Amino acid sequence: MNRRTWGLALCSVALAGCAAQTAEVNWNLAGHAFTAGEVVAPMVFNRKDASRCAGIWMLHGDAVDDAAFSLEVHRAFPQELRLPYAINAVRFFGGDGLNELAYREAADLAESQLRQALAGDREAFRHYFEALGRCSTKPEAVGDGAGDAIDALAGE
């Protein structure tokens, strides 16, 4: 079973019927939890870590695509938690090949956390979205000081 097929099967079987979220979790805070994870993201990933990130993003992308989140919840998500970003993240992290075991373990953990979050577990909600943030594909900003030094050398 390839990654995409496995991910679709995982989401459609594991998350079927999860569209009815409870009011116990404030889904508007998903972006804040994502950002908290992004702050500590390493931005450099070995193959195993990249495989984990691919698994997490595949699960999330499948959940969004299969309507595991209500339309209201989906509207509360920032762009980074929507389907196009998830697809790009899977491509980014899976580009150099995958460690299948790390991929499956991460997807299984993300599935468990998402199920709990959908049932109203605030802690699982936080862990789930922070994990997505730790797997951010956002490039780091380059400081101006380094750019000036490079420009000076190029001018000579």
Short mmCIF file of C-alpha atoms in Angstrom, two decimals:
data_model
loop_
_atom_site.label_atom_id
_atom_site.label_comp_id
_atom_site.label_asym_id
_atom_site.label_seq_id
_atom_site.Cartn_x
_atom_site.Cartn_y
_atom_site.Cartn_z
CA MET A 1 0.00 0.00 0.00
CA ASN A 2 1.55 3.35 -0.97
CA ARG A 3 1.69 6.35 1.37
CA ARG A 4 -1.31 8.13 -0.11
CA THR A 5 -3.51 5.02 -0.10
CA TRP A 6 -2.43 4.17 3.43
CA GLY A 7 -3.16 7.70 4.59
CA LEU A 8 -6.61 7.74 3.02
CA ALA A 9 -7.46 4.37 4.54
CA LEU A 10 -6.21 5.53 7.92
CA CYS A 11 -8.29 8.67 7.91
CA SER A 12 -11.45 7.26 6.41
CA VAL A 13 -11.51 4.29 8.79
CA ALA A 14 -10.10 5.92 11.91
CA LEU A 15 -11.82 9.27 11.71
CA ALA A 16 -15.15 8.29 10.19
CA GLY A 17 -17.92 10.10 11.95
CA CYS A 18 -15.60 12.59 13.63
CA ALA A 19 -17.16 15.66 12.03
CA ALA A 20 -19.27 16.36 15.09
CA GLN A 21 -16.85 18.27 17.30
CA THR A 22 -17.74 19.17 20.82
CA ALA A 23 -17.81 22.70 22.20
CA GLU A 24 -15.19 21.81 24.85
CA VAL A 25 -12.28 22.72 22.58
CA ASN A 26 -11.85 26.22 21.21
CA TRP A 27 -10.86 25.42 17.62
CA ASN A 28 -9.97 29.05 17.02
CA LEU A 29 -6.84 28.35 19.09
CA ALA A 30 -5.51 25.79 16.59
CA GLY A 31 -3.41 28.48 14.92
CA HIS A 32 -1.95 29.54 18.28
CA ALA A 33 -0.95 25.96 19.11
CA PHE A 34 0.54 25.57 15.62
CA THR A 35 2.57 28.75 16.11
CA ALA A 36 3.78 27.57 19.53
CA GLY A 37 5.10 24.42 17.88
CA GLU A 38 6.58 26.38 15.02
CA VAL A 39 8.60 28.51 17.46
CA VAL A 40 10.52 25.41 18.57
CA ALA A 41 10.67 23.75 15.13
CA PRO A 42 14.22 22.67 14.32
CA MET A 43 13.92 23.72 10.64
CA VAL A 44 16.55 21.05 9.89
CA PHE A 45 15.29 17.47 9.77
CA ASN A 46 17.06 14.14 9.41
CA ARG A 47 15.34 11.42 7.38
CA LYS A 48 13.60 9.90 10.40
CA ASP A 49 12.27 13.25 11.62
CA ALA A 50 11.21 14.21 8.09
CA SER A 51 9.36 10.88 7.83
CA ARG A 52 7.56 11.62 11.09
CA CYS A 53 6.56 15.03 9.79
CA ALA A 54 5.32 13.51 6.53
CA GLY A 55 3.17 11.09 8.55
CA ILE A 56 1.68 13.83 10.69
CA TRP A 57 0.94 16.06 7.69
CA MET A 58 -0.51 13.16 5.67
CA LEU A 59 -2.92 12.36 8.50
CA HIS A 60 -3.88 16.02 8.85
CA GLY A 61 -4.34 16.50 5.11
CA ASP A 62 -6.51 13.41 4.91
CA ALA A 63 -8.56 14.55 7.89
CA VAL A 64 -9.17 17.95 6.30
CA ASP A 65 -9.91 16.40 2.90
CA ASP A 66 -12.29 13.79 4.37
CA ALA A 67 -14.21 16.43 6.38
CA ALA A 68 -13.14 15.18 9.80
CA PHE A 69 -13.40 18.85 10.82
CA SER A 70 -16.69 20.68 10.57
CA LEU A 71 -16.92 23.57 8.12
CA GLU A 72 -16.96 25.98 11.06
CA VAL A 73 -13.75 24.48 12.47
CA HIS A 74 -12.12 24.48 9.04
CA ARG A 75 -12.90 28.19 8.66
CA ALA A 76 -11.15 28.86 11.98
CA PHE A 77 -7.91 27.36 10.66
CA PRO A 78 -5.14 29.64 9.39
CA GLN A 79 -3.79 28.88 5.90
CA GLU A 80 -1.04 26.68 7.37
CA LEU A 81 -3.64 24.18 8.59
CA ARG A 82 -5.57 23.92 5.33
CA LEU A 83 -5.26 21.26 2.66
CA PRO A 84 -2.86 22.95 0.19
CA TYR A 85 -0.27 23.54 2.92
CA ALA A 86 -0.64 19.94 4.17
CA ILE A 87 -0.11 18.57 0.65
CA ASN A 88 2.99 20.71 0.18
CA ALA A 89 4.35 19.66 3.58
CA VAL A 90 3.95 15.96 2.73
CA ARG A 91 5.81 16.53 -0.53
CA PHE A 92 8.52 18.53 1.23
CA PHE A 93 9.14 16.03 4.01
CA GLY A 94 8.74 12.93 1.85
CA GLY A 95 10.92 14.13 -0.99
CA ASP A 96 14.07 12.27 0.03
CA GLY A 97 12.38 8.97 0.74
CA LEU A 98 10.73 7.82 3.93
CA ASN A 99 11.49 5.77 6.96
CA GLU A 100 8.20 3.86 6.82
CA LEU A 101 8.24 2.89 10.50
CA ALA A 102 8.72 6.48 11.67
CA TYR A 103 6.06 7.62 9.20
CA ARG A 104 3.48 5.11 10.47
CA GLU A 105 4.24 5.69 14.15
CA ALA A 106 3.86 9.46 13.75
CA ALA A 107 0.62 9.09 11.78
CA ASP A 108 -0.76 6.69 14.41
CA LEU A 109 0.09 9.10 17.23
CA ALA A 110 -1.41 12.04 15.31
CA GLU A 111 -4.55 9.98 14.68
CA SER A 112 -4.89 9.19 18.37
CA GLN A 113 -4.40 12.83 19.35
CA LEU A 114 -6.85 14.01 16.71
CA ARG A 115 -9.50 11.52 17.83
CA GLN A 116 -9.09 12.75 21.41
CA ALA A 117 -9.15 16.39 20.32
CA LEU A 118 -12.32 15.80 18.33
CA ALA A 119 -13.82 14.29 21.48
CA GLY A 120 -13.02 17.50 23.40
CA ASP A 121 -9.60 16.72 24.94
CA ARG A 122 -7.82 20.08 25.17
CA GLU A 123 -4.41 18.57 25.92
CA ALA A 124 -4.57 16.27 22.87
CA PHE A 125 -5.71 19.27 20.82
CA ARG A 126 -2.64 21.24 21.91
CA HIS A 127 -0.25 18.33 21.28
CA TYR A 128 -1.72 17.65 17.84
CA PHE A 129 -1.45 21.20 16.53
CA GLU A 130 1.92 21.87 18.18
CA ALA A 131 3.27 18.74 16.46
CA LEU A 132 2.13 20.16 13.12
CA GLY A 133 3.89 23.42 13.99
CA ARG A 134 7.12 21.60 14.89
CA CYS A 135 6.95 20.20 11.37
CA SER A 136 6.59 23.62 9.79
CA THR A 137 8.02 24.18 6.33
CA LYS A 138 8.28 27.92 6.94
CA PRO A 139 11.78 29.10 6.04
CA GLU A 140 13.79 31.00 8.61
CA ALA A 141 14.36 34.69 8.03
CA VAL A 142 17.90 35.69 7.11
CA GLY A 143 19.33 38.60 9.10
CA ASP A 144 20.29 41.82 7.30
CA GLY A 145 23.82 41.81 8.74
CA ALA A 146 24.79 38.67 6.83
CA GLY A 147 23.35 40.08 3.61
CA ASP A 148 25.47 43.25 3.93
CA ALA A 149 28.66 41.25 4.41
CA ILE A 150 27.95 39.15 1.32
CA ASP A 151 27.15 42.23 -0.75
CA ALA A 152 30.36 43.94 0.32
CA LEU A 153 32.45 40.99 -0.80
CA ALA A 154 30.66 40.72 -4.10
CA GLY A 155 31.27 44.40 -4.84
CA GLU A 156 35.03 44.05 -4.42
#
